[in-house]
XYZ file of C-alpha atoms in Angstrom:
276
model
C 11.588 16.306 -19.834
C 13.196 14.955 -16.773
C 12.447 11.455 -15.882
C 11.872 10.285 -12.184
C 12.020 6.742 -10.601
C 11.054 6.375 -6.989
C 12.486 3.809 -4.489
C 11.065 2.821 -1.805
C 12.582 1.513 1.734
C 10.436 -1.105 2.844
C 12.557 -4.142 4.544
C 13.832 -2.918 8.414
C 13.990 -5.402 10.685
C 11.226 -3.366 13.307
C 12.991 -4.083 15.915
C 11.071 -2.108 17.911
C 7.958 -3.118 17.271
C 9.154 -6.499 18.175
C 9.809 -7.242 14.666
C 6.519 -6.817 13.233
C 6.224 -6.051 9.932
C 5.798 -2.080 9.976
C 4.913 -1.285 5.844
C 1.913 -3.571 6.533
C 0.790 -1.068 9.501
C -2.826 0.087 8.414
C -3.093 3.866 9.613
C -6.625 6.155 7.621
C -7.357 2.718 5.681
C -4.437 1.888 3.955
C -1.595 0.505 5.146
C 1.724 2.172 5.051
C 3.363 0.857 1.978
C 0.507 1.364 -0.230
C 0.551 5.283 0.991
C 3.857 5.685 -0.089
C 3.337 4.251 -3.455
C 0.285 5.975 -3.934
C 2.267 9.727 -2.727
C 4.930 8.564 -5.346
C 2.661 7.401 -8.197
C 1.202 11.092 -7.877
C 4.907 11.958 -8.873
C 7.108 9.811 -10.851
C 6.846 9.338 -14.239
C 8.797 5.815 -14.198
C 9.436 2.979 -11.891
C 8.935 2.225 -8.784
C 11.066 0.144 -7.109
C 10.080 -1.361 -3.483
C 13.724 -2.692 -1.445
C 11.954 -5.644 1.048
C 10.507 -9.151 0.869
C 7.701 -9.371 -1.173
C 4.982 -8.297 0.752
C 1.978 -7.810 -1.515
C 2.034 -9.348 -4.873
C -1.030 -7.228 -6.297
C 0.901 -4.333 -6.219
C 2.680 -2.574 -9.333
C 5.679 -2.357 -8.561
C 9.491 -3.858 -8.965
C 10.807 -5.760 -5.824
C 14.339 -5.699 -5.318
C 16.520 -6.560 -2.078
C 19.589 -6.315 -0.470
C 22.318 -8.783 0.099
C 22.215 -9.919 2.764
C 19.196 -8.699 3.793
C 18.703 -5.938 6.918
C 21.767 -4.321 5.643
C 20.496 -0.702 6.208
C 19.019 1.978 4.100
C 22.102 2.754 2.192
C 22.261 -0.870 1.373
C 18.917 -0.780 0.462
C 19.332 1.837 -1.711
C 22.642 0.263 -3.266
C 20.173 -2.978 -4.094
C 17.814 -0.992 -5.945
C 19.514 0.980 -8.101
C 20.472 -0.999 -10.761
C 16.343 -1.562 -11.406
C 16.422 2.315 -11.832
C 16.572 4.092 -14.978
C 15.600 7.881 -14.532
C 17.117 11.374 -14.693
C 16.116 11.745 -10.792
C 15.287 9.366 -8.222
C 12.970 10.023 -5.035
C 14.311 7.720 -2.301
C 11.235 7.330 0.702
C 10.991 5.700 3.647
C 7.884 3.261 4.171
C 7.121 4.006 7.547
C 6.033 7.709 7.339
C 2.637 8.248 8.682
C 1.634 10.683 5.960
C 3.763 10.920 3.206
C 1.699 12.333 0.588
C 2.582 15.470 1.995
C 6.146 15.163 2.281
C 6.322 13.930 -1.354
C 4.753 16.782 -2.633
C 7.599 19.101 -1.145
C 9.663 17.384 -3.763
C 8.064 17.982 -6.649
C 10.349 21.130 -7.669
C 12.965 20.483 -10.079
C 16.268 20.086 -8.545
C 18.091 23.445 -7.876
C 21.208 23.666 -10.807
C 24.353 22.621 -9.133
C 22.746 20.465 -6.653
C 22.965 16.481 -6.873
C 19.585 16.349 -5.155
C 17.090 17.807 -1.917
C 15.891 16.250 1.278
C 13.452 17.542 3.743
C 14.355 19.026 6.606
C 12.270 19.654 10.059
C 15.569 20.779 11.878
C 18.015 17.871 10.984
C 18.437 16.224 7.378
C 15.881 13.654 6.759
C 17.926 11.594 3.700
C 14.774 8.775 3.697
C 12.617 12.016 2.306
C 14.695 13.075 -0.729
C 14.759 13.394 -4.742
C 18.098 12.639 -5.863
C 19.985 12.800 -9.244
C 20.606 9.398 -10.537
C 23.976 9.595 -11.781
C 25.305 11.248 -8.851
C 23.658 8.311 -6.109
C 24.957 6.013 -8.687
C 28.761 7.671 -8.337
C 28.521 8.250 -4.166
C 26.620 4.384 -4.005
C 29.999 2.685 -6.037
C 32.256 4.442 -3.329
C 30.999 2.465 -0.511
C 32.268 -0.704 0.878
C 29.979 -4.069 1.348
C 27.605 -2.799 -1.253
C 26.863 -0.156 1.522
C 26.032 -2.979 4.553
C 25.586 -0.756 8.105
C 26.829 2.237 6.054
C 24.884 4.994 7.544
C 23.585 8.071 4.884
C 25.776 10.367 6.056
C 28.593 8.141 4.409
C 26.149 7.489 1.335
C 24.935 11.279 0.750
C 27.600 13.476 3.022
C 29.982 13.877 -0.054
C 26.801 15.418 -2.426
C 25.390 18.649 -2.498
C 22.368 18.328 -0.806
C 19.555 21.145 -0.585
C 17.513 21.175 2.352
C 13.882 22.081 1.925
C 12.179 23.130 5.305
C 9.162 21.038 6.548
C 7.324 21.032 9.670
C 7.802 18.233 11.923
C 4.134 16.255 11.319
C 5.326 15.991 7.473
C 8.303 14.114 8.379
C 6.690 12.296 11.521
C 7.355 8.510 11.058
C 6.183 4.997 12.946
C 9.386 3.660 14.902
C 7.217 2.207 18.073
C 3.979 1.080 19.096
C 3.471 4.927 20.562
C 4.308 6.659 17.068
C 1.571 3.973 15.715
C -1.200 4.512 18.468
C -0.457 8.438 17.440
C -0.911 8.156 14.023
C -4.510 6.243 14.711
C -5.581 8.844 16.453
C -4.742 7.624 19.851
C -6.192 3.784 19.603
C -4.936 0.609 18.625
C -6.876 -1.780 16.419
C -6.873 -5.294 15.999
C -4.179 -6.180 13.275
C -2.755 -9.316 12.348
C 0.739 -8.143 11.677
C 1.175 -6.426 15.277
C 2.932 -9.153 17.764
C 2.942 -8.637 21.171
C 4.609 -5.980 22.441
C 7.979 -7.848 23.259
C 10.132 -4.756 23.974
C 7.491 -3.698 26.929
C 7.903 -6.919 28.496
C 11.756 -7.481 27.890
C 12.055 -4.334 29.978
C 9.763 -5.667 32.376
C 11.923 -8.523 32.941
C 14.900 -6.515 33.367
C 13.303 -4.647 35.759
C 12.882 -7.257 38.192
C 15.847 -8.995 37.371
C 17.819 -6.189 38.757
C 15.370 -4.348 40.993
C 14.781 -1.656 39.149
C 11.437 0.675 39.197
C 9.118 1.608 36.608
C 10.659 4.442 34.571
C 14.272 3.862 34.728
C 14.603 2.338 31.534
C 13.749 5.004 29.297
C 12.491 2.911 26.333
C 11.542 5.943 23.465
C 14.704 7.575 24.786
C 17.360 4.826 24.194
C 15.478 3.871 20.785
C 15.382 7.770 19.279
C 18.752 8.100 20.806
C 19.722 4.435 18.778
C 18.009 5.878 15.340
C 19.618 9.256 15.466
C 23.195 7.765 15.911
C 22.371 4.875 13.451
C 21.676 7.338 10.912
C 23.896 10.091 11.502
C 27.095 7.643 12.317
C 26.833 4.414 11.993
C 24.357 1.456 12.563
C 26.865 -0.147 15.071
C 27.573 3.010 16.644
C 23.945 2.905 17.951
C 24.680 0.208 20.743
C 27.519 1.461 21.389
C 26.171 5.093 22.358
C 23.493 3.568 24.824
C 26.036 1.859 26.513
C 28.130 4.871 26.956
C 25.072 6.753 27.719
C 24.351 4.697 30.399
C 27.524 4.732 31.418
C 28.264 8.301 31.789
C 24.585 8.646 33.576
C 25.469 6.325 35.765
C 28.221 7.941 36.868
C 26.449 11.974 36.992
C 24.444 9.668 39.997
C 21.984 7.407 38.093
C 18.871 10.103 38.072
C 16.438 10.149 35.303
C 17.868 13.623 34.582
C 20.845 12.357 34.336
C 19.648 9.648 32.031
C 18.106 12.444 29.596
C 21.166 14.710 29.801
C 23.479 12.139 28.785
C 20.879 10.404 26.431
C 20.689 14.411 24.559
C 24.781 14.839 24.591
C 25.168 11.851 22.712
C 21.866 12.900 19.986
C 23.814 16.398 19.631
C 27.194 15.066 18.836
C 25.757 12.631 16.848
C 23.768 15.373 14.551
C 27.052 17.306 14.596
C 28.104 14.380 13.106
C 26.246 13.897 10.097
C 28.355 16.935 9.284
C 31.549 15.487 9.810
């Protein structure tokens, strides 16, 4: 029989939530973390290993992180492997909004000849994978840094990776205060891990710093265009590509479609990318 570890990514910085704690969200009466245990408990026979601070010292499982810390999810990944002992791994990301769902589309064995699966919803999702063990283990040791800002394109691009389809509100995940009022149904409650909404004032303050109106800075744009490139290139490469997105739609005239078409260039060569 196949053995199965599971580990968990748990310890972003949540930037943008203005570094709030985003495991600890509460969304249907738990709170993020403990969902994603609870889909992988339904699942692995073996550990399960939580990358990130301690955050809840009631809970089962092993707590491992990188060094130094914020490193990324290959990093992450990298730091817990050594507390993994399994045929297979699953590898999930703690801030899906319902991943009991996604989970169970990994349940099938492996495929022969493949070193592991991820979900896909029309580009890889790596965070929502089963993985053989040996084979992360051998793609892990080629990294430099222990994997620090190594995107998972340079973790998983050299593996034979299956893609199993999934519709998009399986793979849905909590990146802003938006994807979080979604996933409540549309209403915020009261928690004590949710600061005030920095980012939302930030660009306030930019906006009358340089006279700008409301609507030209494209907050969920710039931060899905950031993700994409972070995990399709490079975690650097993510400032870089706003500032060359704003660059080139500055030049096309400054519009907000301009913003978006330059914004969606850079998303498409960066999923061409993970590719490369």
């Amino acid at each position: 029989m196949v053995s199965v570890d599971a580990i968990l990514l748990a310890g972003g910085r949540g930037s943008r939530v203005g570094g709030a704690v985003k495991p600890l969200f509460e969304v249907g009466g738990s709170t993020l973390l403990a969902a994603a245990i609870d889909a992988v408990r339904a699942c692995v026979t073996g550990r399960v290993v939580v990358v990130a601070p301690m955050l809840d010292a009631a809970l089962d499982v092993d707590w491992v992180r990188e060094d130094p810390p914020f490193g990324g999810p290959a990093a992450a990944i990298v730091a817990a492997l050594p507390a993994v002992d399994a045929d297979e791994v699953y590898v999930i990301a703690c801030d899906l909004a319902a991943p009991a769902a996604a989970v169970r589309r990994l349940t099938a064995p492996i495929p022969p000849g493949a070193d592991g699966v991820c979900l896909d919803d029309g580009r890889r999702q790596w965070l929502i994978g089963r993985y053989r063990t040996g084979a992360l283990r051998a793609a892990a040791s080629g990294l430099p840094e222990a994997g620090r800002d190594a995107s998972m394109r340079a973790l998983l691009g050299g593996l034979s990776i299956a893609a199993i389809a999934a519709p998009a509100m399986e793979t849905r995940d909590i990146d802003t205060w938006d994807d979080l009022r979604r996933a409540r149904g549309g209403a915020m409650t009261e928690n004590r891990t949710l600061p005030p909404e920095a980012l939302n004032e930030w660009s306030a303050a930019l906006a009358e710093r340089f006279g700008l109106d409301d609507g030209d800075i494209p907050i969920s744009l710039i931060l899905d265009l950031a993700r994409d490139v972070a995990n399709g290139v490079a975690r650097p490469a993510a400032p870089l590509s706003a500032f060359v997105a704003g660059l080139v739609a500055g030049r096309a005239g400054g519009s907000v479609a301009d913003t978006e078409a330059a914004v969606a260039a850079v998303v498409e060569l960066a999923r061409e990318w993970e590719n490369h």
